[in-house]
Coordinates of C-alpha atoms in Angstrom, one line a residue:
X74 CA -75.8 -36.1 -72.7
X75 CA -75.9 -39.6 -71.0
X76 CA -79.2 -41.4 -71.2
X77 CA -79.4 -44.6 -69.2
X78 CA -82.4 -46.9 -69.2
X79 CA -82.9 -49.1 -66.1
X80 CA -85.6 -50.7 -63.9
X81 CA -87.5 -48.8 -61.3
X82 CA -88.1 -50.2 -57.8
X83 CA -91.4 -51.8 -59.0
X84 CA -89.7 -53.3 -62.1
X85 CA -91.0 -50.8 -64.7
X86 CA -88.6 -49.2 -67.1
X87 CA -87.3 -45.8 -66.1
X88 CA -84.5 -43.6 -67.3
X89 CA -81.9 -41.1 -66.1
X90 CA -80.4 -38.2 -68.1
X91 CA -77.0 -37.2 -66.8
X92 CA -77.8 -38.9 -63.6
X93 CA -81.1 -37.2 -63.1
X94 CA -84.2 -39.5 -63.0
X95 CA -86.4 -38.3 -65.9
X96 CA -89.2 -40.7 -64.7
X97 CA -89.8 -41.9 -61.2
X98 CA -87.3 -44.4 -59.7
X99 CA -90.1 -46.1 -57.8
X100 CA -93.3 -46.2 -60.0
X101 CA -93.1 -44.4 -63.4
X102 CA -96.7 -45.2 -64.5
X103 CA -98.2 -44.0 -61.2
X104 CA -96.2 -40.8 -61.6
X105 CA -97.6 -40.4 -65.2
X106 CA -101.1 -41.0 -64.0
X107 CA -100.8 -38.3 -61.3
X108 CA -99.3 -35.9 -64.0
X109 CA -102.3 -36.3 -66.3
X110 CA -104.8 -36.1 -63.4
X111 CA -103.3 -32.7 -62.6
X112 CA -103.6 -31.5 -66.2
X113 CA -106.9 -29.5 -65.9
X114 CA -107.2 -27.6 -69.1
X115 CA -109.6 -24.6 -69.5
X116 CA -111.4 -26.4 -72.4
X117 CA -111.6 -29.8 -74.0
X118 CA -108.7 -29.8 -76.5
X119 CA -108.7 -31.2 -80.0
X120 CA -104.9 -31.7 -79.9
X121 CA -102.5 -32.1 -76.9
X122 CA -98.8 -31.3 -77.5
X123 CA -96.5 -32.8 -74.9
X124 CA -92.9 -31.7 -74.9
X125 CA -90.5 -34.6 -74.4
X126 CA -92.7 -37.2 -72.7
X127 CA -89.8 -39.6 -72.5
X128 CA -90.9 -43.3 -72.3
X129 CA -94.5 -42.1 -73.0
X130 CA -96.2 -43.4 -69.9
X131 CA -98.5 -40.4 -69.9
X132 CA -100.0 -41.2 -73.4
X133 CA -102.4 -43.9 -72.3
X134 CA -103.7 -41.7 -69.4
X135 CA -104.2 -38.7 -71.7
X136 CA -106.3 -41.0 -74.0
X137 CA -108.4 -42.1 -71.1
X138 CA -109.0 -38.6 -69.9
X139 CA -109.4 -36.9 -73.4
X140 CA -110.5 -39.8 -75.7
X141 CA -111.3 -37.5 -78.7
X142 CA -108.0 -35.6 -78.6
X143 CA -105.0 -36.3 -80.8
X144 CA -101.7 -36.6 -79.0
X145 CA -98.5 -35.0 -80.3
X146 CA -95.1 -35.8 -78.8
X147 CA -92.5 -33.0 -79.2
X148 CA -89.2 -35.0 -79.0
X149 CA -86.0 -33.5 -77.7
X150 CA -84.0 -36.8 -77.8
X151 CA -83.8 -39.5 -80.4
X152 CA -83.2 -42.1 -77.6
X153 CA -87.0 -42.0 -76.9
X154 CA -88.0 -42.7 -80.5
X155 CA -88.8 -46.4 -79.7
X156 CA -91.8 -45.1 -77.7
X157 CA -93.4 -43.0 -80.5
X158 CA -96.1 -45.5 -81.4
X159 CA -98.3 -44.3 -78.5
X160 CA -98.7 -40.9 -80.2
X161 CA -100.6 -39.7 -83.2
X162 CA -97.9 -37.4 -84.4
X163 CA -94.2 -36.9 -83.6
X164 CA -92.2 -33.7 -83.9
X165 CA -88.4 -33.9 -83.9
X166 CA -87.9 -30.5 -82.3
X167 CA -84.2 -30.8 -81.7
X168 CA -83.6 -30.6 -85.5
X169 CA -85.1 -27.2 -85.5
X170 CA -83.0 -25.8 -82.6
X171 CA -80.8 -23.6 -84.9
X172 CA -83.7 -22.6 -87.2
X173 CA -86.9 -21.9 -85.3
X174 CA -88.4 -20.2 -88.4
X175 CA -88.3 -23.7 -90.1
X176 CA -90.3 -25.1 -87.1
X177 CA -92.9 -22.4 -87.6
X178 CA -93.2 -23.3 -91.2
X179 CA -93.4 -27.0 -90.3
X180 CA -96.2 -26.5 -87.9
X181 CA -98.1 -24.3 -90.4
X182 CA -97.9 -27.0 -93.0
X183 CA -99.2 -29.7 -90.7
X184 CA -101.6 -27.9 -88.4
X185 CA -104.1 -25.2 -89.3
X186 CA -104.5 -22.0 -87.4
X187 CA -107.8 -23.4 -86.0
X188 CA -105.9 -26.5 -84.9
X189 CA -103.3 -24.4 -83.0
X190 CA -106.0 -22.4 -81.2
X191 CA -107.9 -25.6 -80.4
X192 CA -104.8 -27.2 -78.9
X193 CA -103.2 -27.2 -75.5
X194 CA -99.4 -27.4 -74.8
X195 CA -97.8 -29.0 -71.8
X196 CA -94.4 -30.3 -70.6
X197 CA -93.6 -33.5 -68.9
X198 CA -92.6 -32.9 -65.2
X199 CA -88.8 -33.2 -65.7
X200 CA -88.5 -31.7 -69.2
X201 CA -87.8 -28.1 -68.2
X202 CA -85.0 -29.3 -65.8
X203 CA -83.3 -31.5 -68.4
X204 CA -83.8 -29.3 -71.5
X205 CA -84.0 -25.7 -70.4
X206 CA -82.7 -24.2 -73.6
X207 CA -85.0 -26.3 -75.8
X208 CA -88.0 -25.6 -73.6
X209 CA -87.4 -21.9 -73.7
X210 CA -87.1 -21.9 -77.5
X211 CA -90.2 -24.1 -77.9
X212 CA -92.4 -22.0 -75.7
X213 CA -91.2 -18.8 -77.3
X214 CA -92.0 -20.2 -80.7
X215 CA -95.4 -21.5 -79.7
X216 CA -96.2 -18.0 -78.3
X217 CA -95.4 -16.5 -81.7
X218 CA -97.3 -19.2 -83.6
X219 CA -100.4 -18.8 -81.4
X220 CA -100.4 -15.0 -81.8
X221 CA -100.0 -15.3 -85.5
X222 CA -102.8 -17.9 -85.7
X223 CA -105.1 -15.6 -83.8
X224 CA -104.2 -12.7 -86.1
X225 CA -104.8 -14.8 -89.2
X226 CA -108.2 -16.0 -88.0
X227 CA -109.3 -12.4 -87.0
X228 CA -108.3 -11.3 -90.6
X229 CA -110.1 -14.4 -92.0
X230 CA -113.3 -13.8 -90.1
X231 CA -113.3 -10.2 -91.1
X232 CA -112.6 -10.8 -94.8
X233 CA -113.9 -14.3 -95.5
X234 CA -117.4 -13.1 -96.4
X235 CA -115.9 -10.5 -98.8
X236 CA -113.8 -13.2 -100.4
X237 CA -116.8 -15.3 -100.8
X238 CA -118.7 -12.5 -102.5
X239 CA -115.7 -12.1 -104.8
X240 CA -116.0 -15.8 -105.6
X241 CA -119.7 -15.4 -106.5
X242 CA -118.7 -12.6 -108.9
X243 CA -115.9 -14.8 -110.3
X244 CA -118.2 -17.6 -111.2
X245 CA -121.0 -15.3 -112.4
X246 CA -119.0 -13.2 -114.8
X247 CA -116.0 -15.2 -116.0
X248 CA -116.4 -15.6 -119.8
X249 CA -112.9 -16.5 -121.2
X250 CA -111.1 -19.2 -119.1
X251 CA -107.8 -20.3 -120.5
X252 CA -105.3 -23.1 -119.7
X253 CA -101.6 -23.6 -120.2
X254 CA -100.8 -25.6 -123.3
X255 CA -97.8 -27.3 -121.7
X256 CA -95.2 -26.8 -119.0
X257 CA -93.4 -23.5 -119.6
X258 CA -90.0 -24.4 -120.9
X259 CA -88.4 -21.0 -121.1
X260 CA -87.0 -19.0 -118.2
X261 CA -89.6 -17.1 -116.1
X262 CA -89.2 -13.5 -115.0
X263 CA -91.5 -12.5 -112.1
X264 CA -91.8 -8.7 -111.8
X265 CA -92.8 -7.3 -108.4
X266 CA -93.0 -3.6 -107.6
X267 CA -90.3 -2.9 -105.0
X268 CA -88.0 0.1 -105.5
X269 CA -85.2 -2.2 -106.6
X270 CA -87.2 -2.9 -109.8
X271 CA -86.2 0.5 -111.2
X272 CA -82.6 -0.3 -112.3
X273 CA -83.7 -3.5 -114.1
X274 CA -86.4 -1.9 -116.3
X275 CA -84.3 -0.9 -119.3
X276 CA -82.7 -4.4 -119.5
X277 CA -86.1 -6.1 -119.2
X278 CA -87.6 -4.0 -121.9
X279 CA -84.7 -4.8 -124.2
X280 CA -84.8 -8.6 -123.5
X281 CA -88.5 -9.3 -122.8
X282 CA -88.7 -11.6 -125.8
X283 CA -86.4 -14.1 -124.0
X284 CA -88.6 -14.7 -121.0
X285 CA -92.1 -15.8 -120.0
X286 CA -92.9 -12.6 -118.0
X287 CA -95.3 -12.8 -115.0
X288 CA -96.2 -9.3 -113.7
X289 CA -97.6 -9.1 -110.2
X290 CA -100.6 -6.8 -109.8
X291 CA -98.9 -3.8 -108.2
X292 CA -96.3 -3.7 -111.0
X293 CA -98.7 -3.9 -113.9
X294 CA -99.0 -0.1 -114.5
X295 CA -95.2 0.4 -114.2
X296 CA -94.6 -2.3 -116.8
X297 CA -97.0 -0.9 -119.3
X298 CA -95.6 2.6 -118.8
X299 CA -92.1 1.2 -119.6
X300 CA -93.3 -0.8 -122.7
X301 CA -92.9 -4.1 -120.9
X302 CA -95.8 -6.4 -121.8
X303 CA -96.6 -9.3 -119.6
X304 CA -97.3 -12.8 -120.8
X305 CA -99.3 -13.3 -117.6
X306 CA -100.5 -10.9 -115.0
X307 CA -101.0 -12.3 -111.5
X308 CA -103.4 -11.2 -108.8
X309 CA -104.6 -13.0 -105.7
X310 CA -105.5 -10.2 -103.3
X311 CA -109.2 -10.3 -102.1
X312 CA -109.2 -6.7 -100.8
X313 CA -111.1 -4.0 -102.6
X314 CA -107.8 -2.0 -103.2
X315 CA -106.5 -4.8 -105.4
X316 CA -108.9 -3.6 -108.2
X317 CA -107.0 -0.3 -108.5
X318 CA -103.9 -2.1 -109.8
X319 CA -106.0 -3.9 -112.4
X320 CA -107.7 -0.9 -113.9
X321 CA -105.2 -0.6 -116.7
X322 CA -106.3 -4.1 -118.0
X323 CA -109.7 -2.7 -118.9
X324 CA -108.0 -0.9 -121.7
X325 CA -105.9 -4.0 -122.6
X326 CA -108.5 -6.7 -123.0
X327 CA -106.1 -9.2 -124.6
X328 CA -103.8 -9.3 -121.6
X329 CA -104.1 -12.6 -119.8
X330 CA -104.5 -12.6 -116.0
X331 CA -104.2 -15.4 -113.4
X332 CA -106.8 -14.9 -110.8
X333 CA -108.0 -16.9 -107.8
X334 CA -111.8 -17.0 -107.5
X335 CA -111.4 -15.0 -104.2
X336 CA -109.5 -12.2 -105.9
X337 CA -111.1 -8.8 -106.1
X338 CA -111.4 -7.9 -109.8
X339 CA -113.5 -5.7 -112.0
X340 CA -116.5 -7.5 -113.6
X341 CA -115.5 -6.0 -117.0
X342 CA -112.1 -7.8 -116.8
X343 CA -113.8 -11.1 -115.9
X344 CA -116.0 -10.7 -118.9
X345 CA -113.4 -9.6 -121.5
X346 CA -109.9 -10.6 -120.6
X347 CA -108.6 -14.2 -120.8
X348 CA -108.3 -15.6 -117.3
X349 CA -106.2 -18.4 -116.0
X350 CA -108.2 -19.7 -113.0
X351 CA -106.4 -20.4 -109.8
X352 CA -107.7 -22.2 -106.7
X353 CA -106.5 -22.7 -103.2
X354 CA -106.5 -26.2 -101.8
X355 CA -109.0 -25.4 -99.1
X356 CA -112.4 -23.7 -98.4
X357 CA -115.6 -23.3 -100.3
X358 CA -113.9 -21.9 -103.4
X359 CA -112.1 -25.3 -103.8
X360 CA -115.4 -27.1 -103.6
X361 CA -117.0 -24.8 -106.2
X362 CA -114.1 -25.3 -108.6
X363 CA -114.7 -29.0 -108.5
X364 CA -118.3 -28.6 -109.8
X365 CA -117.6 -25.7 -112.2
X366 CA -116.7 -27.8 -115.2
X367 CA -113.6 -25.7 -116.0
X368 CA -109.9 -26.3 -115.2
X369 CA -108.3 -24.6 -112.3
X370 CA -104.6 -24.4 -111.4
X371 CA -103.4 -25.0 -107.8
X372 CA -102.4 -22.0 -105.9
X373 CA -100.7 -21.9 -102.5
X374 CA -102.1 -19.5 -99.9
X375 CA -99.6 -16.9 -99.0
X376 CA -99.6 -13.5 -97.4
X377 CA -98.0 -12.0 -100.5
X378 CA -98.8 -12.6 -104.2
X379 CA -95.1 -13.0 -104.9
X380 CA -95.0 -16.2 -102.9
X381 CA -98.0 -17.6 -104.7
X382 CA -96.5 -16.7 -108.0
X383 CA -93.2 -18.4 -107.1
X384 CA -95.0 -21.6 -106.2
X385 CA -97.1 -21.5 -109.4
X386 CA -93.9 -21.0 -111.5
X387 CA -92.2 -23.9 -109.8
X388 CA -95.2 -26.2 -110.5
X389 CA -95.6 -25.2 -114.1
X390 CA -92.2 -24.5 -115.6
X391 CA -88.9 -26.3 -116.2
X392 CA -86.5 -23.3 -116.7
X393 CA -84.8 -20.9 -114.3
X394 CA -86.9 -18.4 -112.3
X395 CA -85.9 -14.8 -111.9
X396 CA -87.4 -12.2 -109.5
X397 CA -87.0 -8.5 -109.7
X398 CA -88.6 -5.9 -107.4
X399 CA -88.7 -8.4 -104.6
X400 CA -87.4 -6.2 -101.8
X401 CA -89.5 -7.4 -98.8
X402 CA -88.0 -4.6 -96.8
X403 CA -89.2 -1.1 -96.1
X404 CA -87.3 1.8 -97.8
X405 CA -86.9 5.5 -97.2
X406 CA -89.3 7.3 -99.5
X407 CA -91.6 5.4 -101.8
X408 CA -92.2 1.7 -101.1
X409 CA -93.0 0.8 -104.7
X410 CA -91.5 1.6 -108.1
X411 CA -93.6 4.3 -109.8
X412 CA -96.0 4.7 -111.4
X413 CA -98.2 2.8 -108.9
X414 CA -102.0 3.0 -108.9
X415 CA -102.3 3.2 -105.1
X416 CA -99.6 5.8 -105.0
X417 CA -101.4 7.9 -107.6
X418 CA -104.7 7.7 -105.8
X419 CA -103.0 8.5 -102.5
X420 CA -101.5 11.7 -104.0
X421 CA -105.0 13.0 -104.7
X422 CA -105.5 13.2 -100.9
X423 CA -102.2 14.9 -100.1
X424 CA -102.5 18.1 -98.1
X425 CA -100.2 19.9 -95.6
X426 CA -101.2 17.7 -92.6
X427 CA -101.3 14.5 -94.6
X428 CA -98.3 15.0 -96.9
X429 CA -96.7 12.4 -99.2
X430 CA -93.6 12.5 -96.9
X431 CA -95.7 11.7 -93.8
X432 CA -97.3 8.7 -95.5
X433 CA -93.9 7.4 -96.7
X434 CA -92.5 7.5 -93.2
X435 CA -95.6 5.7 -91.9
X436 CA -95.2 3.0 -94.6
X437 CA -91.5 2.7 -93.7
X438 CA -92.3 2.1 -90.0
X439 CA -95.0 -0.5 -90.7
X440 CA -92.7 -3.3 -91.8
X441 CA -93.9 -6.2 -89.7
X442 CA -95.8 -7.8 -92.5
X443 CA -92.7 -7.6 -94.8
X444 CA -90.7 -9.4 -92.1
X445 CA -93.3 -12.3 -92.2
X446 CA -93.0 -12.5 -96.0
X447 CA -89.2 -12.4 -95.8
X448 CA -89.2 -15.3 -93.3
X449 CA -91.5 -17.3 -95.7
X450 CA -89.1 -16.8 -98.6
X451 CA -86.1 -17.6 -96.4
X452 CA -87.6 -21.0 -95.4
X453 CA -89.2 -21.8 -98.8
X454 CA -87.9 -25.1 -100.3
X455 CA -87.0 -24.4 -103.9
X456 CA -86.2 -28.1 -104.4
X457 CA -83.9 -28.5 -107.4
X458 CA -85.0 -25.2 -109.1
X459 CA -82.7 -22.3 -109.8
X460 CA -84.3 -19.2 -108.4
X461 CA -82.6 -15.8 -108.6
X462 CA -83.4 -12.3 -107.2
X463 CA -82.1 -9.4 -109.3
X464 CA -81.0 -6.7 -106.9
X465 CA -78.2 -4.1 -106.6
X466 CA -76.1 -4.0 -103.4
X467 CA -77.5 -0.5 -102.4
X468 CA -81.0 -1.9 -102.5
X469 CA -80.2 -5.1 -100.7
X470 CA -81.3 -5.2 -97.0
X471 CA -81.9 -8.9 -96.6
X472 CA -81.2 -12.4 -98.0
X473 CA -83.9 -14.9 -99.0
X474 CA -82.6 -18.3 -98.0
X475 CA -81.7 -20.5 -101.1
X476 CA -82.8 -17.8 -103.5
X477 CA -79.6 -16.5 -105.0
X478 CA -79.0 -12.7 -105.3
X479 CA -77.5 -11.4 -108.5
X480 CA -76.8 -7.9 -109.7
X481 CA -78.3 -6.4 -112.9
X482 CA -74.9 -7.0 -114.7
X483 CA -74.8 -10.6 -113.6
X484 CA -78.4 -11.0 -114.7
X485 CA -77.5 -9.6 -118.1
X486 CA -74.8 -12.3 -118.5
X487 CA -77.3 -15.1 -117.7
X488 CA -79.9 -14.0 -120.3
X489 CA -80.1 -16.6 -123.1
X490 CA -80.1 -15.6 -126.7
X491 CA -83.1 -17.8 -127.4
X492 CA -86.1 -15.6 -128.3
X493 CA -89.7 -16.8 -127.6
X494 CA -92.5 -16.6 -130.1
X495 CA -94.8 -14.3 -128.1
X496 CA -98.4 -14.9 -128.9
X497 CA -101.4 -16.5 -127.1
X498 CA -101.1 -19.8 -128.9
X499 CA -97.5 -20.3 -127.7
X500 CA -98.4 -20.8 -124.1
X501 CA -102.2 -20.8 -123.7
X502 CA -105.3 -22.4 -125.1
X503 CA -108.9 -21.5 -124.6
X504 CA -111.0 -23.8 -122.4
X505 CA -113.8 -25.4 -124.3
X506 CA -116.2 -25.5 -121.3
X507 CA -118.0 -22.6 -119.7
X508 CA -118.7 -22.4 -116.0
X509 CA -121.7 -24.6 -115.1
X510 CA -123.8 -22.2 -113.0
X511 CA -126.5 -24.8 -112.4
X512 CA -124.0 -27.1 -110.6
X513 CA -122.7 -24.3 -108.6
X514 CA -126.2 -23.2 -107.6
X515 CA -127.1 -26.8 -106.7
X516 CA -124.0 -27.1 -104.5
X517 CA -124.6 -23.9 -102.7
X518 CA -128.3 -24.6 -102.0
X519 CA -127.3 -28.0 -100.7
X520 CA -124.3 -27.1 -98.6
X521 CA -124.3 -23.4 -97.7
X522 CA -125.7 -24.1 -94.2
X523 CA -123.5 -27.0 -93.2
X524 CA -121.1 -26.7 -90.3
X525 CA -117.9 -27.0 -92.5
X526 CA -118.8 -23.8 -94.4
X527 CA -119.9 -22.0 -91.3
X528 CA -116.5 -22.7 -89.7
X529 CA -114.8 -21.2 -92.7
X530 CA -116.8 -17.9 -92.4
X531 CA -116.7 -17.7 -88.6
X532 CA -113.5 -19.5 -87.4
X533 CA -112.9 -17.4 -84.3
X534 CA -116.6 -17.8 -83.2
X535 CA -116.3 -21.6 -83.4
X536 CA -113.1 -21.7 -81.5
X537 CA -114.7 -19.5 -78.8
X538 CA -117.6 -22.0 -78.7
X539 CA -115.3 -25.0 -78.5
X540 CA -113.7 -23.3 -75.4
X541 CA -116.8 -22.3 -73.7
X542 CA -119.7 -24.4 -75.1
X543 CA -121.9 -21.2 -74.8
X544 CA -125.1 -21.8 -76.9
X545 CA -125.5 -18.0 -77.5
X546 CA -122.3 -18.1 -79.6
X547 CA -123.9 -20.7 -81.9
X548 CA -127.1 -18.7 -82.0
X549 CA -125.1 -15.6 -83.1
X550 CA -123.4 -17.6 -85.8
X551 CA -126.8 -18.8 -87.2
X552 CA -128.1 -15.3 -87.2
X553 CA -125.0 -13.9 -89.1
X554 CA -125.1 -16.7 -91.6
X555 CA -128.7 -16.2 -92.4
X556 CA -128.0 -12.5 -93.1
X557 CA -125.1 -13.5 -95.3
X558 CA -127.4 -15.9 -97.2
X559 CA -130.0 -13.1 -97.8
X560 CA -127.2 -10.7 -99.0
X561 CA -125.8 -13.2 -101.4
X562 CA -129.2 -14.0 -102.9
X563 CA -129.3 -10.4 -104.2
X564 CA -125.6 -9.8 -104.7
X565 CA -124.9 -11.1 -108.2
X566 CA -126.3 -10.1 -111.5
X567 CA -126.7 -13.8 -112.1
X568 CA -128.3 -15.0 -108.9
X569 CA -127.0 -18.4 -107.7
X570 CA -129.9 -19.1 -105.3

């Protein structure tokens, strides 16, 4: 592609791409001014994305028309990088041309779902003519990202209040917080509950003294039934169904469990079991962790607990990381290795019009969420870590990027002969402090009604307001928030208000 910079008729700099004038050959700045004047968006955006703005003449006119908006240039050519200083953020989209999933992950890491839905996207006049393939890919990707952001915020608005009630329970009832003594130096084995777990169970049971074993919530019952005892259970799900997987821990009060404050968990487990506290890097739960007087471990928000467990393992260990039962693909028949608490509960409701076979087919067809999780693993940066997935060929329906697939026999060859002394004091230590409920109470009384917290509970409502400026929306938010306040006052056995 030939890019030639030259002077326009009025002496301003212009450019041709393969002989086509990308900016006006007469007055480039006047052309840019008219372009921005014609950009009449349906709402006042917080961020404006412009695909390949070239010499960036439009940037100053956008700032005049939308002074509070951030400007993002989506570059298709490196030849225009000398004009980047007029923008707040630059995206080198050409580098993502062969891997649009990486671009989705890049946007997600730099812009929140609320940011995306508060943004507008536009293309410079000549961009679609000069870069049709890149334009098509960009707009297709933005459509997917926007739909995903809307889905996430719908879910968030529906569940956020439930997650906050879980948080109130967490801080009210947690009695035995623990910390890691040091970085985990042994290899880590993370056990998920996909059907591919089944062939690995005998080998794990035989060699469990050679790994630090993390068992994800849906695999806990299966592991106990097969005499595999976790060094750490892991649960981050805030839904009420998550408690079903944890029931067995009520009978195993010495088992350590890693929980985010938003996780749904039985009060008895919070009161009796050692808990390694996790916290996400955003939201009110993060604020409460900072005033709680106990130590929390960073957790990465993820649609699946397996992703959060992988990030935790990478942050807190020096050895290899092995995954088993990480299928991320629908199967014929059962979607989990049995026994599984939800499967057991489901069988109670089986009858001739709602048979187990019918539910298995339904689960097999509903695989969109698994595809999202698979994409996340495919694009996850494992840095310099060695991460393996143990899976047999007949169970393998996908690959997970830089995570290397190995068979059970290959896994057996990699198992070290070094046994680990398995007791609480090897890896963990009790935290000396207890949760400071007075500080938490003070924080909530002071901050519960501020706009930042309201935006967390009602993200879609606030985006709708930002688009329409309808005062009734704000009034509705205030009414719902007051009702939540009244509910929380009476929710906990240890009132925080």
